[in-house]
Amino acid sequence: MTSAGASRSFGQPKPAWRGHVRFAVSLLLMPTVLFGTAGRVTWLFGWLFVCVTVALTVSVRVLSLRWHPDLIAERDNAITHAEAKQWDRLLVAVLGGLCPLALWIIAGLSQRFALPSGLPTLIQWLAIPVIVSSGALSAWAMLTNRFFSSLVRIQRDRGHTVVSTGPYAFVRHPGYAGMVLFNLGSPLVLGAVWAMIPALIVLAVLVLRTAMEDATLHRELDGYADYARRVRHRLVPGLW
């Protein structure tokens, strides 16, 4: 997910049907794990979380398919590119696989065994607009940036250039900023304080990934150093 982009198309292939199948399976995994570990489907905030997450995820894919179908093809096939950074393959496995799975399992088990969360219901309701806005921020970044790959690589085959429009005018990695907020808000919506553990791991790994990707872009992407001098902060305006 690089902090770079452009509006022109380079005639890249459209997503294959296998990518759509993998996308559908990934969407089904979340409610299966959540309600399977909870042992019941009568869980209001579980359903609210699933519906909001699925709506955001499907919406951004549909819009991307309309505006940047080559980006979806890139994201679906990023793992096959030899120039994708090896260190990022491990980080993505943690960010996109292990930690979300752990969060869903812990949240589900907290429901099954009625573990006290200490969270007022009001906090759960207030956390919903947090994950909506954080998901919207990540979506904005992805729709602005047609080089928003799922693995860090310099996409020379796609005419990779720097972008400073949209959310990239404020921070260099707005997609990651949205992911941070989403993962911190998710345990609150689900009423599972222990699920904050994998969420905090995601936060730590995202900070590491941001720093490593930023260093890669400085070294390998023309114009990025100048962009970084103009937009000084990576994730949080005025902080870092």
Coordinates of C-alpha atoms in Angstrom, one line a residue, residues 2-235:
T2 CA 2.3 2.7 -1.1
S3 CA 1.9 6.4 -0.7
A4 CA 1.9 7.0 -4.4
G5 CA -0.5 7.2 -7.2
A6 CA -1.7 8.6 -10.5
S7 CA -4.9 8.9 -12.4
R8 CA -3.9 7.5 -15.8
S9 CA -4.3 3.9 -16.8
F10 CA -1.6 1.7 -18.3
G11 CA -3.9 -1.0 -19.8
Q12 CA -3.3 -3.5 -17.0
P13 CA -5.5 -6.6 -17.0
K14 CA -8.8 -6.7 -15.2
P15 CA -9.2 -8.9 -12.1
A16 CA -9.6 -12.7 -12.8
W17 CA -12.6 -14.6 -11.4
R18 CA -10.3 -16.3 -8.9
G19 CA -9.7 -13.0 -7.3
H20 CA -13.4 -12.4 -6.8
V21 CA -13.8 -15.9 -5.3
R22 CA -11.0 -15.3 -2.8
F23 CA -12.5 -11.9 -1.9
A24 CA -15.9 -13.5 -1.3
V25 CA -14.3 -16.3 0.8
S26 CA -12.4 -13.7 2.9
L27 CA -15.7 -11.9 3.6
L28 CA -17.4 -15.1 4.7
L29 CA -14.6 -16.0 7.1
M30 CA -15.2 -13.1 9.5
P31 CA -18.8 -13.9 10.4
T32 CA -18.0 -17.6 10.4
V33 CA -15.3 -17.2 13.0
L34 CA -17.1 -14.6 15.0
F35 CA -20.4 -16.4 15.4
G36 CA -18.8 -19.8 15.4
T37 CA -16.6 -19.0 18.4
A38 CA -19.5 -17.1 20.1
G39 CA -21.7 -20.2 19.7
R40 CA -24.7 -18.2 18.8
V41 CA -26.0 -15.7 16.2
T42 CA -28.1 -13.6 18.5
W43 CA -25.3 -11.0 19.0
L44 CA -26.4 -7.5 18.0
F45 CA -23.0 -5.8 18.0
G46 CA -21.5 -8.8 16.2
W47 CA -23.9 -8.3 13.4
L48 CA -23.4 -4.5 13.4
F49 CA -19.7 -5.0 13.1
V50 CA -20.0 -7.6 10.3
C51 CA -22.5 -5.5 8.4
V52 CA -20.4 -2.3 8.6
T53 CA -17.2 -4.1 7.7
V54 CA -18.7 -5.9 4.8
A55 CA -20.5 -2.8 3.5
L56 CA -17.2 -0.8 3.6
T57 CA -15.2 -3.6 2.0
V58 CA -17.6 -4.4 -0.8
S59 CA -18.2 -0.7 -1.6
V60 CA -14.5 0.1 -2.0
R61 CA -14.0 -2.9 -4.2
V62 CA -17.0 -2.1 -6.4
L63 CA -15.8 1.5 -6.8
S64 CA -12.3 0.4 -7.5
L65 CA -13.5 -2.0 -10.1
R66 CA -15.2 0.9 -11.8
W67 CA -12.4 3.5 -11.5
H68 CA -9.2 1.4 -11.3
P69 CA -9.8 -2.2 -12.3
D70 CA -6.1 -2.7 -12.8
L71 CA -5.6 -1.8 -9.1
I72 CA -7.8 -4.7 -8.1
A73 CA -5.9 -7.0 -10.4
E74 CA -2.7 -5.8 -8.8
R75 CA -3.9 -6.3 -5.3
D76 CA -5.3 -9.8 -6.1
N77 CA -2.0 -10.9 -7.6
A78 CA 0.6 -8.9 -5.6
I79 CA 1.9 -12.0 -3.9
T80 CA 3.0 -13.3 -7.3
H81 CA 5.3 -10.4 -8.0
A82 CA 9.0 -11.2 -7.5
E83 CA 9.9 -7.6 -6.7
A84 CA 7.5 -7.4 -3.7
K85 CA 9.5 -6.9 -0.6
Q86 CA 10.1 -10.2 1.3
W87 CA 9.9 -8.5 4.7
D88 CA 6.5 -7.2 3.8
R89 CA 5.1 -10.7 3.0
L90 CA 5.6 -11.6 6.7
L91 CA 4.1 -8.3 8.0
V92 CA 1.1 -8.7 5.7
A93 CA 0.5 -12.3 7.1
V94 CA 0.4 -10.8 10.6
L95 CA -1.7 -7.8 9.6
G96 CA -4.2 -9.4 7.3
G97 CA -4.3 -12.9 8.7
L98 CA -3.1 -13.8 12.2
C99 CA -4.2 -10.6 14.0
P100 CA -7.7 -10.3 12.6
L101 CA -8.3 -14.0 13.1
A102 CA -7.1 -13.7 16.7
L103 CA -9.3 -10.6 17.3
W104 CA -12.4 -12.4 16.0
I105 CA -11.7 -15.5 18.0
I106 CA -11.2 -13.6 21.2
A107 CA -14.3 -11.5 20.7
G108 CA -16.4 -14.6 19.9
L109 CA -15.1 -16.5 23.0
S110 CA -15.7 -13.4 25.1
Q111 CA -19.4 -13.7 24.1
R112 CA -19.5 -17.4 24.5
F113 CA -18.2 -17.3 28.1
A114 CA -19.8 -13.9 29.0
L115 CA -16.5 -12.4 29.9
P116 CA -17.0 -9.0 31.5
S117 CA -15.8 -6.2 29.2
G118 CA -16.3 -3.2 31.6
L119 CA -17.4 -1.3 28.5
P120 CA -20.7 0.7 28.7
T121 CA -23.0 0.0 25.8
L122 CA -22.7 3.7 24.9
I123 CA -19.0 3.1 24.1
Q124 CA -19.9 0.3 21.8
W125 CA -22.4 2.5 19.9
L126 CA -19.9 5.4 19.7
A127 CA -17.2 3.1 18.4
I128 CA -19.3 2.3 15.3
P129 CA -18.9 5.8 13.7
V130 CA -15.2 5.4 14.5
I131 CA -14.8 2.3 12.4
V132 CA -17.0 3.7 9.7
S133 CA -14.9 6.9 9.4
S134 CA -11.6 4.9 9.6
G135 CA -12.8 2.6 6.9
A136 CA -13.9 5.6 4.8
L137 CA -10.4 7.1 5.2
S138 CA -8.7 3.9 4.0
A139 CA -11.2 3.7 1.1
W140 CA -10.5 7.4 0.2
A141 CA -6.8 6.6 0.1
M142 CA -7.3 3.5 -2.0
L143 CA -9.6 5.2 -4.5
T144 CA -7.2 8.2 -4.8
N145 CA -4.2 6.0 -5.3
R146 CA -4.2 3.5 -8.1
F147 CA -0.9 2.1 -6.9
F148 CA -2.4 1.1 -3.5
S149 CA -1.0 -2.5 -3.7
S150 CA -1.4 -5.1 -1.0
L151 CA 2.3 -5.6 -0.9
V152 CA 5.1 -3.1 -0.9
R153 CA 6.7 -2.9 -4.3
I154 CA 7.8 -0.2 -6.8
Q155 CA 5.3 -0.8 -9.6
R156 CA 7.4 0.3 -12.5
D157 CA 5.3 -2.0 -14.8
R158 CA 2.3 0.2 -13.9
G159 CA 4.1 3.6 -14.3
H160 CA 4.4 4.2 -10.5
T161 CA 4.5 7.9 -9.6
V162 CA 4.0 9.9 -6.5
V163 CA 0.7 11.4 -5.5
S164 CA 0.0 14.3 -3.1
T165 CA -3.8 14.7 -3.6
G166 CA -6.7 13.7 -1.5
P167 CA -5.7 12.3 1.9
Y168 CA -2.1 12.2 0.8
A169 CA -1.9 16.0 1.1
F170 CA -2.2 15.5 4.9
V171 CA -0.2 12.3 5.7
R172 CA 2.0 10.1 3.6
H173 CA 0.2 6.8 4.6
P174 CA -3.5 7.6 5.1
G175 CA -4.5 4.0 4.4
Y176 CA -2.5 2.8 7.4
A177 CA -3.9 5.6 9.5
G178 CA -7.4 4.3 8.7
M179 CA -6.3 0.7 9.6
V180 CA -5.0 1.8 12.9
L181 CA -8.3 3.5 13.9
F182 CA -10.3 0.5 12.6
N183 CA -8.4 -2.0 14.6
L184 CA -8.6 0.0 17.8
G185 CA -12.3 0.6 17.3
S186 CA -13.2 -3.0 16.5
P187 CA -12.7 -4.5 20.0
L188 CA -14.8 -1.6 21.4
V189 CA -17.7 -2.3 19.0
L190 CA -17.5 -6.0 19.8
G191 CA -17.4 -5.4 23.6
A192 CA -14.2 -7.5 24.0
V193 CA -11.4 -5.7 25.9
W194 CA -9.1 -8.8 25.5
A195 CA -9.4 -8.4 21.7
M196 CA -7.5 -5.2 22.2
I197 CA -4.3 -7.3 22.4
P198 CA -4.2 -8.3 18.7
A199 CA -5.4 -4.8 17.9
L200 CA -2.4 -3.3 19.6
I201 CA -0.1 -5.8 17.8
V202 CA -1.6 -4.5 14.6
L203 CA -0.8 -1.0 15.7
A204 CA 2.8 -1.9 16.4
V205 CA 3.3 -3.8 13.1
L206 CA 1.6 -1.0 11.1
V207 CA 4.1 1.6 12.6
L208 CA 7.0 -0.7 11.7
R209 CA 5.6 -1.3 8.2
T210 CA 5.0 2.4 7.7
A211 CA 8.6 3.2 8.6
M212 CA 10.0 0.4 6.4
E213 CA 7.8 1.3 3.4
D214 CA 8.6 5.0 3.8
A215 CA 12.4 4.2 3.7
T216 CA 11.8 2.0 0.6
L217 CA 10.0 4.8 -1.2
H218 CA 12.7 7.3 -0.3
R219 CA 15.3 5.1 -1.9
E220 CA 13.5 3.7 -4.9
L221 CA 10.6 6.0 -6.0
D222 CA 11.5 9.1 -8.0
G223 CA 10.1 12.2 -6.4
Y224 CA 9.1 10.7 -3.1
A225 CA 11.8 12.5 -1.1
D226 CA 10.5 15.9 -2.4
Y227 CA 7.0 14.8 -1.5
A228 CA 8.1 13.8 2.0
R229 CA 9.6 17.2 2.5
R230 CA 6.3 18.8 1.7
V231 CA 4.1 16.3 3.7
R232 CA 6.2 15.7 6.8
H233 CA 4.1 13.3 8.8
R234 CA 3.5 9.6 8.0
L235 CA 0.4 8.6 10.0

